[in-house]
Short mmCIF file of C-alpha atoms and ligand atoms in Angstrom, two decimals:
data_model
loop_
_atom_site.label_atom_id
_atom_site.label_comp_id
_atom_site.label_asym_id
_atom_site.label_seq_id
_atom_site.Cartn_x
_atom_site.Cartn_y
_atom_site.Cartn_z
CA GLY A 152 0.03 -0.04 0.03
CA VAL A 153 0.85 3.68 0.15
CA VAL A 154 3.26 4.59 2.94
CA MET A 155 1.42 7.20 5.27
CA HIS A 156 3.53 10.75 4.93
CA VAL A 157 3.52 12.80 7.88
CA ARG A 158 4.72 16.44 7.23
CA LYS A 159 2.73 18.68 9.61
CA VAL A 160 3.08 18.68 13.46
CA VAL A 161 0.50 20.43 15.58
CA VAL A 162 1.68 21.88 18.63
CA PRO A 163 -0.99 23.22 21.04
CA VAL A 164 0.35 26.08 23.34
CA ALA A 165 -2.93 27.78 24.00
CA GLY A 166 -3.38 26.64 27.54
CA TRP A 167 -3.47 28.92 30.59
CA GLY A 168 -0.78 27.19 32.39
CA THR A 169 -2.45 27.62 35.99
CA ARG A 170 -0.15 24.93 37.60
CA SER A 171 2.84 27.18 36.76
CA LEU A 172 1.39 30.44 38.17
CA PRO A 173 2.56 33.03 38.97
CA ALA A 174 5.55 32.57 36.58
CA THR A 175 2.90 32.16 33.74
CA LYS A 176 0.98 35.30 34.63
CA ASN A 177 2.34 36.85 31.41
CA LEU A 178 5.07 34.37 30.23
CA PRO A 179 3.55 31.37 28.20
CA LYS A 180 4.51 28.14 29.98
CA GLU A 181 5.88 26.79 26.66
CA MET A 182 8.39 29.80 26.84
CA LEU A 183 9.99 28.88 30.31
CA PRO A 184 13.57 28.52 29.95
CA VAL A 185 14.86 25.06 30.25
CA PHE A 186 18.51 25.90 30.43
CA ARG A 187 19.60 27.90 27.52
CA LYS A 188 16.28 27.57 25.46
CA PRO A 189 12.80 27.95 25.98
CA ALA A 190 10.95 24.70 26.52
CA VAL A 191 8.82 24.82 23.07
CA GLN A 192 12.43 25.19 20.99
CA TYR A 193 13.08 21.58 22.32
CA ILE A 194 9.62 20.57 20.89
CA VAL A 195 10.30 22.24 17.61
CA GLU A 196 13.98 20.68 17.43
CA GLU A 197 12.35 17.06 18.05
CA ALA A 198 10.00 17.82 15.08
CA ILE A 199 12.88 18.81 12.65
CA GLN A 200 14.66 15.71 13.75
CA ALA A 201 11.70 13.54 12.58
CA ASP A 202 11.74 15.57 9.24
CA LEU A 203 8.35 17.41 10.24
CA SER A 204 8.85 20.50 8.23
CA ASP A 205 5.65 22.53 9.02
CA VAL A 206 4.80 23.39 12.68
CA VAL A 207 1.22 24.61 13.55
CA PHE A 208 0.79 26.36 16.70
CA VAL A 209 -2.50 26.31 18.10
CA ASN A 210 -2.33 29.83 20.04
CA HIS A 211 -3.94 32.16 22.43
CA GLN A 212 -3.87 35.90 21.88
CA ASN A 213 -1.84 36.55 24.78
CA LYS A 214 0.91 34.09 23.88
CA THR A 215 2.42 35.38 20.25
CA ILE A 216 5.85 35.54 21.43
CA ILE A 217 6.09 31.95 20.97
CA GLU A 218 5.87 32.53 17.06
CA ASP A 219 8.23 35.45 17.43
CA HIS A 220 10.91 33.02 18.97
CA PHE A 221 10.84 31.40 15.59
CA ASP A 222 11.20 34.48 13.71
CA TYR A 223 13.95 37.12 12.98
CA ASN A 224 14.79 39.65 15.49
CA LEU A 225 16.41 42.06 13.05
CA ALA A 226 17.15 44.59 15.77
CA LEU A 227 18.85 42.32 17.88
CA GLU A 228 20.63 40.70 14.98
CA SER A 229 22.16 44.13 14.16
CA VAL A 230 23.38 44.67 17.71
CA LEU A 231 24.97 41.30 17.72
CA GLU A 232 26.65 42.06 14.14
CA ARG A 233 27.89 45.57 15.13
CA THR A 234 29.48 44.18 18.51
CA ASP A 235 31.05 41.07 16.53
CA LYS A 236 29.06 38.36 18.54
CA GLN A 237 29.20 35.91 15.75
CA GLU A 238 28.27 32.77 17.58
CA LEU A 239 25.23 34.43 19.33
CA LEU A 240 24.24 35.97 15.99
CA LYS A 241 24.44 32.34 14.53
CA GLN A 242 22.18 30.88 17.39
CA VAL A 243 19.51 33.56 17.26
CA ARG A 244 19.44 33.41 13.46
CA GLU A 245 19.20 29.64 13.30
CA VAL A 246 15.95 29.55 15.46
CA ALA A 247 14.24 31.52 12.67
CA GLU A 248 15.37 29.55 9.90
CA MET A 249 14.45 26.16 11.52
CA VAL A 250 11.00 25.35 10.43
CA ASN A 251 7.76 26.89 8.64
CA ILE A 252 5.60 28.45 11.28
CA ILE A 253 2.05 28.31 10.79
CA SER A 254 -0.22 29.64 13.50
CA VAL A 255 -4.07 29.35 14.31
CA ARG A 256 -6.01 30.50 17.25
CA GLN A 257 -7.84 28.75 19.82
CA LYS A 258 -10.21 31.46 21.00
CA HIS A 259 -11.46 29.93 24.04
CA GLN A 260 -9.43 27.39 26.13
CA LEU A 261 -11.67 24.41 26.09
CA GLY A 262 -9.21 21.85 26.25
CA LEU A 263 -6.52 19.83 24.21
CA GLY A 264 -9.27 18.15 21.97
CA HIS A 265 -10.61 21.41 21.09
CA ALA A 266 -7.16 22.91 20.45
CA VAL A 267 -6.38 20.07 18.11
CA LEU A 268 -9.86 20.63 16.53
CA CYS A 269 -8.60 24.20 15.73
CA ALA A 270 -5.74 22.87 13.44
CA ARG A 271 -8.39 21.11 11.11
CA GLU A 272 -8.36 24.01 8.30
CA VAL A 273 -4.48 23.87 8.15
CA VAL A 274 -4.02 20.15 8.37
CA LYS A 275 -6.87 19.23 6.01
CA GLN A 276 -6.95 15.54 4.94
CA GLU A 277 -3.41 14.32 5.94
CA PRO A 278 -2.20 12.26 8.69
CA PHE A 279 -0.53 14.61 11.03
CA ALA A 280 1.81 14.54 14.28
CA ALA A 281 0.94 16.29 17.44
CA ILE A 282 3.17 17.21 20.42
CA VAL A 283 1.81 19.14 23.47
CA GLY A 284 4.05 22.19 23.92
CA ASP A 285 5.07 21.38 27.42
CA ASP A 286 6.10 17.91 27.50
CA LEU A 287 9.95 17.35 26.56
CA MET A 288 11.30 14.01 25.64
CA PHE A 289 14.92 13.20 25.05
CA SER A 290 16.30 10.01 23.47
CA SER A 291 18.46 8.87 20.71
CA MET A 292 15.56 8.43 18.57
CA PRO A 293 13.24 11.31 19.08
CA GLY A 294 9.82 10.45 20.56
CA ILE A 295 7.80 11.37 17.80
CA GLN A 296 10.01 9.45 15.39
CA GLN A 297 9.36 6.42 17.43
CA LEU A 298 5.66 6.78 16.71
CA ILE A 299 6.09 7.85 12.99
CA GLU A 300 7.80 4.62 12.39
CA VAL A 301 4.98 2.56 13.73
CA ALA A 302 2.10 4.60 12.15
CA GLN A 303 3.87 4.10 8.83
CA ALA A 304 4.49 0.31 9.28
CA GLU A 305 0.84 -0.29 10.39
CA ASN A 306 -0.80 2.60 8.51
CA MET A 307 -2.74 3.74 11.71
CA ALA A 308 -2.89 6.49 14.14
CA VAL A 309 -0.58 5.84 17.24
CA VAL A 310 -0.36 7.41 20.79
CA GLY A 311 2.71 7.54 23.00
CA VAL A 312 2.46 6.12 26.36
CA VAL A 313 4.65 5.81 29.35
CA PRO A 314 4.32 3.55 32.44
CA VAL A 315 3.55 5.63 35.58
CA SER A 316 3.09 4.62 39.15
CA ARG A 317 -0.46 3.52 40.13
CA ASP A 318 -1.12 6.61 42.27
CA LYS A 319 -0.29 8.86 39.31
CA VAL A 320 -2.69 7.59 36.67
CA SER A 321 -5.49 9.95 38.02
CA SER A 322 -3.49 12.70 36.30
CA TYR A 323 -3.54 11.17 33.04
CA GLY A 324 -5.22 9.61 30.04
CA VAL A 325 -5.00 5.93 30.25
CA ILE A 326 -5.08 3.06 27.64
CA ASP A 327 -6.87 0.02 27.90
CA ALA A 328 -4.93 -2.25 25.47
CA GLU A 329 -3.47 -5.57 24.44
CA GLU A 330 0.32 -6.05 23.87
CA ILE A 331 0.93 -6.96 20.30
CA GLY A 332 4.71 -6.66 19.93
CA PRO A 333 7.78 -5.12 21.61
CA HIS A 334 6.47 -1.74 23.09
CA MET A 335 3.55 -2.02 21.04
CA TYR A 336 -0.06 -2.36 22.04
CA ARG A 337 -3.45 -2.41 20.24
CA VAL A 338 -5.77 0.15 22.02
CA LYS A 339 -9.38 -1.04 23.03
CA ASP A 340 -10.33 1.70 25.08
CA LEU A 341 -9.28 4.97 26.74
CA GLN A 342 -9.94 6.28 30.08
CA GLU A 343 -9.31 10.26 30.99
CA LYS A 344 -7.92 10.50 34.47
CA PRO A 345 -9.33 7.33 36.11
CA ASP A 346 -9.18 6.58 39.68
CA PRO A 347 -6.30 4.22 40.47
CA GLU A 348 -8.74 1.39 41.58
CA ARG A 349 -10.55 1.39 38.05
CA ALA A 350 -7.56 2.20 35.80
CA ALA A 351 -7.37 -0.44 33.12
CA SER A 352 -3.47 -0.19 33.09
CA ASN A 353 -0.64 2.22 34.14
CA LEU A 354 0.21 3.25 30.70
CA ALA A 355 -0.34 6.95 30.51
CA ILE A 356 -0.64 9.09 27.30
CA VAL A 357 2.19 11.68 27.20
CA GLY A 358 1.77 14.28 24.55
CA ARG A 359 2.83 12.67 21.46
CA TYR A 360 0.63 11.47 18.55
CA ILE A 361 0.29 10.64 15.27
CA LEU A 362 -3.30 11.07 14.04
CA THR A 363 -5.14 10.42 11.01
CA PRO A 364 -7.82 13.23 9.89
CA ASP A 365 -10.62 11.16 10.89
CA ILE A 366 -10.00 12.30 14.40
CA PHE A 367 -11.55 15.90 13.39
CA ASP A 368 -14.89 14.26 12.66
CA HIS A 369 -14.79 12.50 16.13
CA LEU A 370 -14.00 15.80 17.86
CA GLU A 371 -16.26 17.81 15.86
CA GLU A 372 -19.00 15.40 17.02
CA LEU A 373 -18.20 15.79 20.66
CA ASN A 374 -17.90 19.55 20.43
CA THR A 375 -21.48 20.60 20.80
CA PRO A 376 -22.48 23.92 21.62
CA ASP A 377 -24.14 22.73 24.92
CA ARG A 378 -20.84 21.25 26.12
CA ARG A 379 -19.87 22.41 29.42
CA ASP A 380 -16.38 20.75 30.25
CA GLU A 381 -13.27 21.05 28.31
CA LEU A 382 -13.03 18.77 25.28
CA GLN A 383 -10.17 16.13 25.79
CA LEU A 384 -8.36 14.40 23.17
CA THR A 385 -8.76 11.26 24.65
CA GLU A 386 -12.43 11.26 24.02
CA GLY A 387 -11.98 11.75 20.24
CA LEU A 388 -9.24 8.84 20.38
CA ARG A 389 -11.93 6.53 22.08
CA ALA A 390 -13.87 6.43 18.80
CA MET A 391 -10.94 5.34 16.98
CA ALA A 392 -9.82 3.05 19.54
CA ARG A 393 -13.54 1.25 19.30
CA LYS A 394 -13.07 0.99 15.63
CA ASP A 395 -9.87 -0.89 16.15
CA ARG A 396 -7.93 1.86 14.32
CA LEU A 397 -5.60 2.99 17.34
CA LEU A 398 -2.30 1.83 18.32
CA ALA A 399 -0.02 2.85 21.36
CA VAL A 400 3.84 2.92 21.61
CA LYS A 401 5.74 2.48 24.63
CA LEU A 402 8.03 5.42 24.43
CA GLN A 403 11.83 5.12 25.35
CA GLY A 404 13.82 8.12 26.84
CA MET A 405 13.66 10.78 29.43
CA ARG A 406 10.74 12.81 29.85
CA PHE A 407 9.88 16.40 31.64
CA ASP A 408 6.41 17.70 32.13
CA ILE A 409 7.19 21.48 32.08
CA GLY A 410 4.06 22.18 34.08
CA ASN A 411 5.29 20.14 36.98
CA TRP A 412 7.84 22.09 39.13
CA VAL A 413 9.93 19.24 40.10
CA ASP A 414 10.30 18.09 36.41
CA TYR A 415 10.78 21.54 35.23
CA LEU A 416 13.73 21.89 37.61
CA THR A 417 15.13 18.37 37.03
CA ALA A 418 15.30 19.30 33.44
CA ASN A 419 17.37 22.48 34.07
CA ILE A 420 19.87 20.45 36.08
CA TYR A 421 19.81 17.74 33.32
CA PHE A 422 21.03 20.02 30.82
CA GLY A 423 23.17 21.91 33.08
CA LEU A 424 24.99 18.78 33.74
CA GLN A 425 25.47 17.94 30.22
CA ASP A 426 27.05 21.35 29.37
CA GLU A 427 30.89 21.23 29.74
CA GLU A 428 30.86 25.23 30.76
CA VAL A 429 28.32 24.74 33.66
CA ARG A 430 28.70 21.22 34.79
CA ASP A 431 31.43 21.37 37.30
CA ASP A 432 30.25 24.51 39.01
CA LEU A 433 26.64 23.40 39.07
CA VAL A 434 27.79 20.02 40.83
CA GLN A 435 29.65 22.04 43.33
CA ARG A 436 26.56 24.26 44.29
CA LEU A 437 24.31 21.28 44.16
CA GLN A 438 26.77 19.57 46.74
CA GLU A 439 26.45 22.77 48.95
CA LEU A 440 22.81 22.51 48.80
CA LEU A 441 22.93 18.91 49.54
CA PRO A 442 25.62 18.23 51.99
CA CYS A 443 26.62 14.61 52.22
CA PRO A 444 25.52 13.34 55.73
CA GLU A 445 28.63 11.94 57.68
P1 UTP B 1409 -2.09 21.21 29.95
O1 UTP B 1409 -3.42 20.73 30.56
O2 UTP B 1409 -0.81 20.85 30.47
O3 UTP B 1409 -2.02 22.85 30.05
O4 UTP B 1409 -2.18 21.08 28.61
P2 UTP B 1409 -2.63 23.95 30.71
O5 UTP B 1409 -4.12 23.84 30.61
O6 UTP B 1409 -2.01 25.22 30.04
O7 UTP B 1409 -1.88 23.91 32.18
P3 UTP B 1409 -2.52 23.82 33.49
O8 UTP B 1409 -2.93 22.39 33.68
O9 UTP B 1409 -3.61 25.02 33.77
O10 UTP B 1409 -1.28 24.04 34.42
C1 UTP B 1409 -1.09 20.48 27.49
C2 UTP B 1409 -0.71 21.59 26.39
O11 UTP B 1409 -2.05 21.78 25.70
C3 UTP B 1409 -2.08 23.12 25.53
C4 UTP B 1409 -1.25 23.78 26.62
O12 UTP B 1409 -0.80 25.03 26.23
C5 UTP B 1409 -0.33 22.84 26.84
O13 UTP B 1409 0.97 23.12 26.16
N1 UTP B 1409 -3.37 23.57 25.65
C6 UTP B 1409 -4.38 22.97 27.00
C7 UTP B 1409 -4.13 24.21 24.61
O14 UTP B 1409 -3.64 24.85 23.59
N2 UTP B 1409 -5.63 24.35 24.63
C8 UTP B 1409 -6.38 24.25 25.86
O15 UTP B 1409 -7.56 24.57 25.95
C9 UTP B 1409 -5.57 23.38 26.81
#
């Protein structure tokens, strides 16, 4: 058959980031720096590594500095040029040259499913990737690439999952699934934020998806005008699971949820420890904070 070709990645970044207040009162959560770069730049770099050339941000009116980060800043460039800061100039320009940015608005923050639905007119009838703007993953093969390979081989939509401890399942969407290969599952059903006692598994969905355009029809159907609560992506995915058209892949690698302060701080230290210039001093400062018990 025809191999599924994935070119676009939808990156929802329109949420209020209430867990990260007051830091996010005016600064988007996705722009919080993780060591030298804003969080969302790692997402875009992951997309580039997986050959996804068009990034579709689903954005909010107060958060347009996210798009600006991936554009030129001519005033800054001219200063760096004049002061002969060539290396910084290169880094600042590179970000603008990374990808095509397409931006759509989510006018009301009605949940992740609703955010994805906002990208419908841009994505049209193609399979597409989706990565939430605040969930960072690092491994030798980019998280989204791990999903693309399975989606192409099986010609089906795929969600990324990771095992979490039982007491954490109530913060996630969880799959009810059957293992069909190494790290691979056929999804029979999904549960949104289940109580630990009734969770079908401890495999939690973590912000990486390869989706087929039929997801839009399912989300549209659920997005009725009288709806009161947020439209979760999990709800739309359930319809696909019930038709036997959804797989899950257990993602390999490090993961940091930027909306969680412990993960956020750990991500900063992780990158600091990998940086030659910073590592030794950082280790020393950490040791001052955590003196060894004698
Ligand atoms: P989260 O639920 O983690 O983000 O959504 P949030 O709502 O901004 O944060 P909290 O829970 O209030 O702290 C995951 C991603 O989906 C986007 C967010 O911007 C985030 O990157 N999102 C969420 C939207 O784009 N629209 C929404 O309506 C909700």
